[in-house]
């Protein structure tokens, strides 16, 4: 098990290989459909917020306020990443992301951007919202709450030992491409 | 007001559906874990899934953050005030959202505004069926967006797969939907399939197949055979949990059929993720829970 701790430098990211199991510790930002479309259309980040060398988590969490009025994440697993395929590569390039956490994998454009700019795709177990939320220690901030609504807002979270699998590395390898090829092969044998 | 305790019972139905996986699903997930090689990524994934199921129940919190669409299936006696029932159910959904059993999951398609309550045009969904029994049976399915997005509807014949208008053709397109769903809907999943119907009723009926228990047997022997075969073959494809590769790609296949027009032959597939949230209750005349269905 590889410990991936902030700051997430290009060197640390380049050292990761497809198939590595990692535990991530540091600050991450959630971002999904509305955020990716907005940023890709030239939308600006709020003052003081930067994604440089940061991780974006494809996730729309369930967040409630506790008795003291503080935000508390009560369920937070990954959402399907492929919907961000039209935007992700450009966002990696423009904002300097070092990793994307999600589920289901992404396509060739994102894989190429990971290779060119030094980024990885980390797969978390979809549906495992309770196990994953136990690794979220604190809500540091929330952005675009009014504009996008709670699930689509960008939540700044402190995570500790968050478990994930490197399924797309910065050297052009993708587990998703491999499984698609082998399963398509079996499928063709079954139907022909 | 009808049924004094209906509001509390429906709130509990929503809570349970969101936080506790039905026994028939848990059993098959555990059997699937045993089929994977110990220590493999697939095995580790099933272990996380099992831990998650347990944790959600203990904490009384959503198994998955995407609490999906709220689909109510209500079998009611003649004379039940359906308007009043829907009003109470809507209030229960709103309350469950406030409590964090449900995510704020209803978005205006034109403005992008989230209602924040899970209420709005088309949300929640009610299917009322009158039956000749005094019993009030309420079943709820919470179907997440990831698995809903990988549903497919085929119109046969389909030349690219050489799928004709027969069960052999149905088999091909059902397997095609499994190939296409990989990674996207959280596998291993369950397929609800309808052969026939029109575009709307076909999808509708495919979802209703997901109300069947995983260990039931189809009363139509041809469909029972097809279910068994597709399940076996899908698992040969090696897609595995979350598409990581592995022995178990599907947990179950349930197929129903509706009559069709001579000109149409639809095969509709609704995919349900492993976080298969459905529960149901029989309610008495006061709206009190008599027994849980799953």
Coordinates of C-alpha atoms in Angstrom, one line a residue:
Chain A
X1 CA 0.0 0.0 0.0
X2 CA 1.5 3.3 -1.1
X3 CA 0.9 6.4 1.0
X4 CA 0.2 9.4 -1.2
X5 CA 0.4 12.5 0.9
X6 CA 0.1 16.2 0.1
X7 CA 1.9 18.1 -1.5
X8 CA 1.1 16.1 -4.6
X9 CA 4.2 16.7 -6.7
X10 CA 4.7 15.7 -10.3
X11 CA 7.5 13.4 -9.1
X12 CA 5.2 11.5 -6.7
X13 CA 2.6 11.2 -9.4
X14 CA 5.0 10.0 -12.1
X15 CA 6.2 7.2 -9.7
X16 CA 2.7 5.6 -9.6
X17 CA 1.9 2.7 -11.8
X18 CA -1.4 1.2 -12.9
X19 CA -2.4 -1.4 -10.4
X20 CA -0.8 0.4 -7.4
X21 CA -3.1 0.6 -4.3
X22 CA -2.8 4.0 -2.6
X23 CA -4.0 5.7 0.5
X24 CA -4.4 9.5 0.0
X25 CA -3.9 12.1 2.7
X26 CA -4.4 15.8 2.2
X27 CA -6.8 18.4 0.8
X28 CA -9.0 17.5 -2.2
X29 CA -11.9 19.3 -4.0
X30 CA -15.1 17.6 -5.2
X31 CA -16.1 18.6 -8.7
X32 CA -18.6 16.9 -11.1
X33 CA -20.8 17.8 -14.0
X34 CA -21.6 21.4 -13.4
X35 CA -18.1 22.3 -12.2
X36 CA -16.4 20.7 -15.1
X37 CA -18.7 22.3 -17.7
X38 CA -18.3 25.7 -16.0
X39 CA -14.5 25.6 -15.8
X40 CA -14.3 24.3 -19.4
X41 CA -16.4 27.2 -20.7
X42 CA -13.8 29.6 -19.2
X43 CA -15.4 30.0 -15.8
X44 CA -13.0 31.3 -13.1
X45 CA -12.2 29.8 -9.7
X46 CA -13.2 31.9 -6.7
X47 CA -10.5 34.2 -5.3
X48 CA -7.9 32.3 -3.3
X49 CA -8.9 28.9 -4.6
X50 CA -6.4 27.0 -6.7
X51 CA -6.4 23.5 -8.1
X52 CA -2.6 23.6 -8.9
X53 CA -1.1 20.3 -7.8
X54 CA -4.4 19.3 -6.3
X55 CA -6.8 16.4 -6.6
X56 CA -10.3 16.6 -7.9
X57 CA -12.8 14.0 -6.7
X58 CA -15.8 13.2 -8.9
X59 CA -18.3 13.1 -6.1
X60 CA -21.6 14.6 -5.0
X61 CA -21.6 14.0 -1.3
X62 CA -24.5 14.0 1.2
X63 CA -23.6 16.9 3.6
X64 CA -25.6 18.0 6.6
X65 CA -25.1 20.6 9.3
X66 CA -24.3 19.2 12.8
X67 CA -25.6 20.7 16.1
X68 CA -22.9 23.5 16.0
X69 CA -23.8 24.5 12.5
X70 CA -20.7 22.8 11.0
X71 CA -20.8 20.9 7.7
X72 CA -20.5 17.2 8.1
X73 CA -20.1 14.7 5.2
X74 CA -22.3 11.7 5.9
X75 CA -22.0 9.8 2.6
X76 CA -19.4 10.4 -0.2
X77 CA -18.5 7.8 -2.8
X78 CA -17.4 8.5 -6.4
X79 CA -19.7 9.2 -9.3
X80 CA -19.2 8.0 -12.9
X81 CA -16.2 9.8 -14.4
X82 CA -16.7 9.2 -18.1
X83 CA -19.3 12.1 -18.2
X84 CA -16.4 14.5 -17.7
X85 CA -14.4 13.1 -20.6
X86 CA -15.2 16.0 -22.9
X87 CA -13.7 18.4 -20.3
X88 CA -11.1 16.6 -18.1
X89 CA -8.0 16.7 -20.3
X90 CA -8.3 20.5 -20.8
X91 CA -8.9 21.0 -17.1
X92 CA -5.9 19.0 -16.2
X93 CA -3.8 21.1 -18.5
X94 CA -5.3 24.5 -17.6
X95 CA -5.5 24.1 -13.8
X96 CA -2.5 21.8 -13.1
X97 CA -4.4 18.9 -11.5
X98 CA -2.2 16.0 -10.3
X99 CA -4.9 13.4 -9.8
X100 CA -8.6 12.7 -10.4
X101 CA -10.5 10.3 -8.2
X102 CA -13.6 8.8 -9.6
X103 CA -15.1 5.5 -10.8
X104 CA -15.5 3.7 -14.1
X105 CA -12.3 5.2 -15.7
X106 CA -11.9 7.7 -18.4
X107 CA -11.1 7.8 -22.1
X108 CA -8.1 8.3 -24.4
X109 CA -8.1 12.1 -24.1
X110 CA -7.8 12.1 -20.4
X111 CA -5.2 9.3 -20.5
X112 CA -3.2 11.4 -23.0
X113 CA -3.4 14.5 -20.7
X114 CA -2.3 12.4 -17.7
X115 CA 0.8 11.4 -19.7
X116 CA 1.6 14.8 -21.0
X117 CA 1.0 16.8 -17.8
X118 CA 1.7 14.4 -15.1
X119 CA -1.6 13.3 -13.6
X120 CA -3.2 10.0 -12.6
X121 CA -6.7 8.6 -12.4
X122 CA -7.5 7.0 -9.0
X123 CA -10.4 4.6 -8.8
X124 CA -12.5 4.4 -5.6
X125 CA -15.1 1.8 -5.0
X126 CA -18.4 3.1 -6.3
X127 CA -21.3 2.9 -3.9
X128 CA -19.0 2.6 -0.8
X129 CA -20.2 5.9 0.5
X130 CA -19.9 5.0 4.2
X131 CA -16.4 3.4 4.1
X132 CA -15.1 6.3 2.1
X133 CA -16.8 9.0 4.3
X134 CA -14.9 7.7 7.3
X135 CA -11.7 8.9 5.6
X136 CA -13.0 12.4 5.3
X137 CA -12.0 14.3 8.3
X138 CA -13.2 17.8 7.8
X139 CA -15.1 20.1 5.5
X140 CA -12.7 23.1 5.0
X141 CA -14.9 25.1 2.6
X142 CA -17.6 25.0 0.0
X143 CA -17.7 26.9 -3.3
X144 CA -20.5 27.4 -5.9
X145 CA -23.1 26.2 -3.4
X146 CA -25.7 28.7 -4.6
X147 CA -25.0 28.3 -8.3
X148 CA -24.7 24.5 -8.5
X149 CA -26.6 23.1 -5.4
X150 CA -25.2 20.8 -2.8
X151 CA -24.3 17.7 -4.8
X152 CA -22.6 19.7 -7.6
X153 CA -20.8 22.3 -5.4
X154 CA -17.1 22.1 -5.0
X155 CA -16.4 20.9 -1.5
X156 CA -12.9 21.4 -0.1
X157 CA -12.2 18.3 2.1
X158 CA -9.5 17.0 4.3
X159 CA -9.0 13.3 3.8
X160 CA -6.9 10.8 5.6
X161 CA -5.8 7.4 4.2
X162 CA -8.5 7.5 1.6
X163 CA -8.2 4.1 -0.3
X164 CA -8.0 4.0 -4.1
X165 CA -6.5 2.1 -7.0
X166 CA -4.4 3.6 -9.8
X167 CA -6.2 2.5 -12.9
X168 CA -4.8 5.1 -15.3
X169 CA -1.2 6.2 -14.8
X170 CA 0.9 8.9 -16.3
X171 CA 2.7 6.5 -18.6
X172 CA -0.2 5.7 -20.9
X173 CA -1.5 2.6 -19.1
X174 CA -5.2 2.0 -18.4
X175 CA -6.8 -0.9 -16.7
X176 CA -10.1 0.1 -18.2
X177 CA -8.8 -0.2 -21.8
X178 CA -7.4 -3.6 -20.9
X179 CA -10.7 -5.0 -19.4
X180 CA -12.7 -3.5 -22.3
X181 CA -10.4 -5.4 -24.7
X182 CA -10.6 -8.7 -22.9
X183 CA -14.3 -8.6 -22.2
X184 CA -15.1 -7.6 -25.8
X185 CA -13.1 -10.6 -27.0
X186 CA -15.2 -13.0 -24.8
X187 CA -18.4 -11.2 -25.9
X188 CA -17.5 -11.7 -29.6
X189 CA -17.0 -15.4 -29.0
X190 CA -20.3 -15.7 -27.1
X191 CA -22.5 -13.9 -29.8
X192 CA -20.8 -15.1 -33.0
Chain B
X1 CA -56.5 12.4 7.1
X2 CA -56.1 8.7 6.1
X3 CA -54.1 6.2 8.1
X4 CA -52.9 8.0 11.3
X5 CA -49.4 6.6 11.3
X6 CA -48.7 6.6 7.6
X7 CA -46.2 9.5 7.8
X8 CA -43.9 7.7 10.4
X9 CA -44.1 4.4 8.5
X10 CA -43.1 6.0 5.2
X11 CA -40.3 7.9 6.7
X12 CA -39.0 4.6 8.2
X13 CA -39.4 3.0 4.8
X14 CA -37.2 5.6 3.2
X15 CA -34.6 5.4 6.0
X16 CA -34.4 1.6 5.8
X17 CA -34.3 1.6 2.0
X18 CA -31.4 4.0 2.0
X19 CA -29.4 2.5 4.8
X20 CA -30.0 -1.2 4.8
X21 CA -29.5 -3.6 1.9
X22 CA -32.2 -6.4 1.5
X23 CA -31.2 -9.9 2.7
X24 CA -31.5 -11.5 -0.7
X25 CA -28.9 -9.1 -2.1
X26 CA -26.6 -9.4 0.8
X27 CA -26.6 -13.1 0.5
X28 CA -25.5 -13.1 -3.1
X29 CA -22.9 -10.4 -2.5
X30 CA -21.4 -12.7 0.2
X31 CA -21.4 -15.7 -2.2
X32 CA -19.7 -13.5 -4.8
X33 CA -16.9 -12.6 -2.4
X34 CA -16.2 -16.3 -1.9
X35 CA -15.9 -16.8 -5.7
X36 CA -13.0 -14.2 -6.0
X37 CA -9.4 -15.1 -5.3
X38 CA -8.5 -14.1 -1.8
X39 CA -6.3 -10.9 -1.8
X40 CA -7.2 -10.0 -5.4
X41 CA -8.4 -6.5 -6.3
X42 CA -11.9 -8.1 -6.9
X43 CA -11.8 -9.7 -3.5
X44 CA -10.7 -6.5 -1.8
X45 CA -13.5 -4.7 -3.5
X46 CA -16.1 -7.1 -2.3
X47 CA -14.6 -6.8 1.2
X48 CA -15.0 -3.0 1.0
X49 CA -18.6 -3.4 -0.2
X50 CA -19.5 -5.8 2.7
X51 CA -17.9 -3.4 5.2
X52 CA -19.8 -0.5 3.6
X53 CA -23.2 -2.4 3.9
X54 CA -22.5 -3.1 7.6
X55 CA -21.4 0.5 8.3
X56 CA -24.4 2.0 6.6
X57 CA -26.7 0.0 8.8
X58 CA -24.9 0.7 12.0
X59 CA -24.8 4.5 11.3
X60 CA -28.3 4.6 9.8
X61 CA -26.9 6.5 6.8
X62 CA -27.1 6.1 3.0
X63 CA -25.3 3.1 1.6
X64 CA -24.5 5.2 -1.4
X65 CA -24.4 9.0 -1.6
X66 CA -26.5 8.8 -4.8
X67 CA -29.8 8.0 -3.2
X68 CA -31.3 8.2 -6.7
X69 CA -34.8 8.5 -7.9
X70 CA -37.5 7.6 -5.3
X71 CA -39.8 5.1 -7.0
X72 CA -42.9 4.2 -5.0
X73 CA -44.9 1.1 -6.0
X74 CA -48.2 1.1 -4.1
X75 CA -50.7 -1.7 -4.2
X76 CA -53.8 -0.4 -2.5
X77 CA -57.3 -1.5 -1.7
X78 CA -60.3 0.0 -3.5
X79 CA -61.1 3.3 -1.9
X80 CA -57.7 4.4 -0.8
X81 CA -57.3 8.2 -1.2
X82 CA -54.3 8.2 -3.6
X83 CA -54.1 12.0 -3.6
X84 CA -53.8 12.1 0.2
X85 CA -51.3 9.2 0.2
X86 CA -49.0 10.9 -2.3
X87 CA -49.1 14.0 -0.2
X88 CA -48.0 12.1 2.9
X89 CA -45.3 10.3 0.9
X90 CA -44.0 13.6 -0.4
X91 CA -43.7 15.0 3.1
X92 CA -41.8 11.9 4.2
X93 CA -39.4 12.3 1.3
X94 CA -38.8 15.9 2.2
X95 CA -38.2 15.0 5.9
X96 CA -35.9 12.2 4.9
X97 CA -33.8 14.6 2.8
X98 CA -33.5 17.0 5.8
X99 CA -32.3 14.1 7.9
X100 CA -29.7 13.1 5.4
X101 CA -31.3 9.7 4.5
X102 CA -31.6 11.1 1.0
X103 CA -29.3 13.5 -1.0
X104 CA -30.8 16.6 -2.5
X105 CA -31.4 14.9 -5.8
X106 CA -34.0 16.7 -7.8
X107 CA -32.8 19.3 -10.3
X108 CA -34.8 21.6 -12.6
X109 CA -33.8 20.4 -16.1
X110 CA -34.1 23.9 -17.6
X111 CA -32.6 26.1 -14.9
X112 CA -30.3 23.6 -13.2
X113 CA -31.7 24.7 -9.8
X114 CA -31.8 21.9 -7.2
X115 CA -35.1 22.0 -5.3
X116 CA -33.2 20.8 -2.2
X117 CA -36.2 18.7 -1.1
X118 CA -36.3 15.8 -3.7
X119 CA -39.7 17.2 -4.7
X120 CA -40.6 18.6 -8.1
X121 CA -42.2 17.6 -11.4
X122 CA -41.7 13.9 -11.7
X123 CA -40.2 13.5 -8.2
X124 CA -40.9 11.3 -6.4
X125 CA -42.5 8.7 -8.8
X126 CA -45.7 6.9 -7.8
X127 CA -47.1 3.8 -9.4
X128 CA -50.5 3.0 -7.9
X129 CA -52.1 -0.3 -8.5
X130 CA -55.5 -1.2 -7.1
X131 CA -55.9 -4.7 -5.8
X132 CA -58.8 -6.8 -4.4
X133 CA -57.3 -7.0 -0.9
X134 CA -57.7 -4.8 2.2
X135 CA -53.9 -4.7 2.5
X136 CA -51.8 -1.6 1.6
X137 CA -48.5 -2.7 0.2
X138 CA -45.8 0.0 -0.4
X139 CA -42.5 -0.8 -2.1
X140 CA -39.8 1.7 -2.6
X141 CA -36.8 1.6 -4.9
X142 CA -34.0 4.1 -4.8
X143 CA -32.3 4.0 -8.1
X144 CA -29.0 5.9 -8.6
X145 CA -28.0 7.9 -11.6
X146 CA -24.9 5.9 -12.4
X147 CA -26.9 2.7 -13.0
X148 CA -29.9 4.5 -14.6
X149 CA -27.5 6.0 -17.2
X150 CA -26.4 2.6 -18.4
X151 CA -29.9 1.3 -19.1
X152 CA -30.4 0.4 -22.8
X153 CA -33.3 -0.1 -25.1
X154 CA -32.8 -2.1 -28.3
X155 CA -35.1 -2.4 -31.3
X156 CA -34.9 -5.7 -33.0
X157 CA -33.7 -6.8 -35.5
X158 CA -30.3 -5.3 -34.9
X159 CA -28.0 -6.1 -37.8
X160 CA -24.7 -5.3 -36.3
X161 CA -25.2 -8.1 -33.7
X162 CA -27.2 -10.3 -36.0
X163 CA -29.9 -10.1 -33.4
X164 CA -33.2 -11.3 -34.7
X165 CA -36.7 -11.2 -33.2
X166 CA -36.4 -14.2 -31.0
X167 CA -34.9 -15.2 -27.7
X168 CA -31.5 -15.8 -29.3
X169 CA -31.5 -12.2 -30.4
X170 CA -32.6 -11.0 -27.0
X171 CA -29.7 -12.9 -25.4
X172 CA -27.2 -11.1 -27.7
X173 CA -28.5 -7.6 -27.0
X174 CA -28.7 -8.2 -23.2
X175 CA -25.1 -9.3 -23.2
X176 CA -24.2 -6.2 -25.3
X177 CA -25.7 -4.1 -22.5
X178 CA -23.5 -5.7 -20.0
X179 CA -20.4 -5.0 -22.1
X180 CA -21.4 -1.4 -22.4
X181 CA -22.3 -0.9 -18.7
X182 CA -18.8 -1.9 -17.6
X183 CA -17.3 0.3 -15.0
X184 CA -20.1 2.9 -15.3
X185 CA -23.0 1.3 -13.3
X186 CA -21.4 0.1 -10.0
X187 CA -20.9 -3.6 -10.7
X188 CA -21.6 -6.3 -10.0
X189 CA -25.2 -5.4 -10.9
X190 CA -28.6 -6.9 -11.5
X191 CA -30.4 -6.7 -14.8
X192 CA -34.1 -6.1 -15.1
X193 CA -35.2 -6.9 -18.6
X194 CA -38.4 -6.5 -20.6
X195 CA -39.0 -8.1 -23.9
X196 CA -41.8 -6.3 -25.8
X197 CA -44.2 -3.5 -24.8
X198 CA -43.8 0.0 -26.2
X199 CA -40.9 2.3 -25.6
X200 CA -42.3 3.6 -22.3
X201 CA -44.0 0.4 -20.9
X202 CA -41.0 -1.7 -21.8
X203 CA -38.6 0.3 -19.7
X204 CA -41.3 0.5 -17.0
X205 CA -41.7 -3.3 -16.9
X206 CA -37.9 -3.8 -16.9
X207 CA -37.7 -1.8 -13.7
X208 CA -40.5 -3.8 -12.1
X209 CA -38.5 -7.0 -12.7
X210 CA -36.1 -5.5 -10.1
X211 CA -38.8 -5.9 -7.4
X212 CA -38.5 -9.6 -7.7
X213 CA -36.3 -11.4 -5.1
X214 CA -32.9 -12.5 -6.5
X215 CA -33.5 -16.1 -5.5
X216 CA -37.0 -16.5 -7.1
X217 CA -37.6 -18.6 -10.2
X218 CA -39.3 -17.2 -13.3
X219 CA -42.7 -18.8 -13.8
X220 CA -42.0 -19.0 -17.6
X221 CA -39.5 -21.8 -18.2
X222 CA -38.1 -20.2 -21.4
X223 CA -37.4 -17.0 -19.5
X224 CA -36.0 -18.8 -16.5
X225 CA -33.6 -20.6 -18.8
X226 CA -32.6 -17.3 -20.5
X227 CA -32.0 -15.6 -17.1
X228 CA -29.7 -18.4 -16.1
X229 CA -27.8 -18.5 -19.3
X230 CA -27.2 -14.7 -19.5
X231 CA -26.0 -14.7 -15.9
X232 CA -23.5 -17.4 -16.5
X233 CA -22.3 -15.9 -19.8
X234 CA -22.0 -12.4 -18.4
X235 CA -19.8 -13.7 -15.6
X236 CA -17.6 -15.3 -18.2
X237 CA -16.8 -11.8 -19.6
X238 CA -14.4 -11.1 -16.7
X239 CA -15.5 -7.5 -16.1
X240 CA -15.7 -8.1 -12.4
X241 CA -16.7 -5.7 -9.5
X242 CA -16.3 -2.1 -10.5
X243 CA -14.9 -3.2 -13.9
X244 CA -11.6 -4.1 -12.2
X245 CA -11.7 -7.6 -13.7
X246 CA -12.9 -10.7 -11.8
X247 CA -15.2 -13.6 -11.7
X248 CA -18.5 -11.8 -10.8
X249 CA -19.9 -9.3 -13.3
X250 CA -23.6 -9.7 -12.5
X251 CA -25.5 -10.8 -9.4
X252 CA -28.7 -11.6 -11.2
X253 CA -30.8 -11.3 -14.3
X254 CA -34.6 -11.0 -14.2
X255 CA -36.6 -11.0 -17.4
X256 CA -40.3 -10.3 -18.1
X257 CA -42.3 -10.0 -21.2
X258 CA -45.2 -7.8 -22.5
X259 CA -47.2 -8.1 -25.7
X260 CA -45.9 -6.0 -28.5
X261 CA -47.2 -4.5 -31.8
X262 CA -46.5 -6.6 -34.9
X263 CA -44.2 -3.8 -36.0
X264 CA -42.2 -3.4 -32.8
X265 CA -39.8 -5.6 -30.9
X266 CA -38.2 -3.8 -28.0
X267 CA -35.8 -5.2 -25.5
X268 CA -35.3 -2.9 -22.6
X269 CA -32.7 -3.3 -19.9
X270 CA -32.6 -1.5 -16.5
X271 CA -29.3 -2.0 -14.7
X272 CA -29.3 -1.9 -10.9
X273 CA -26.0 -1.4 -9.1
X274 CA -24.8 -3.7 -6.3
X275 CA -26.1 -1.0 -3.9
X276 CA -29.5 -2.4 -4.7
X277 CA -31.8 -0.3 -2.5
X278 CA -35.4 -1.6 -2.4
X279 CA -37.6 -2.3 0.5
X280 CA -41.3 -2.7 1.1
X281 CA -43.9 -2.9 3.8
X282 CA -47.4 -4.1 4.4
X283 CA -49.4 -1.5 6.3
X284 CA -52.5 -2.0 8.4
X285 CA -55.6 0.2 8.6
X286 CA -53.8 2.7 10.8
X287 CA -50.7 2.9 8.6
X288 CA -48.6 0.8 11.0
X289 CA -46.0 -1.5 9.7
X290 CA -47.2 -5.1 9.8
X291 CA -44.2 -6.7 8.1
X292 CA -41.2 -5.9 5.9
X293 CA -41.1 -7.5 2.5
X294 CA -37.4 -8.0 1.7

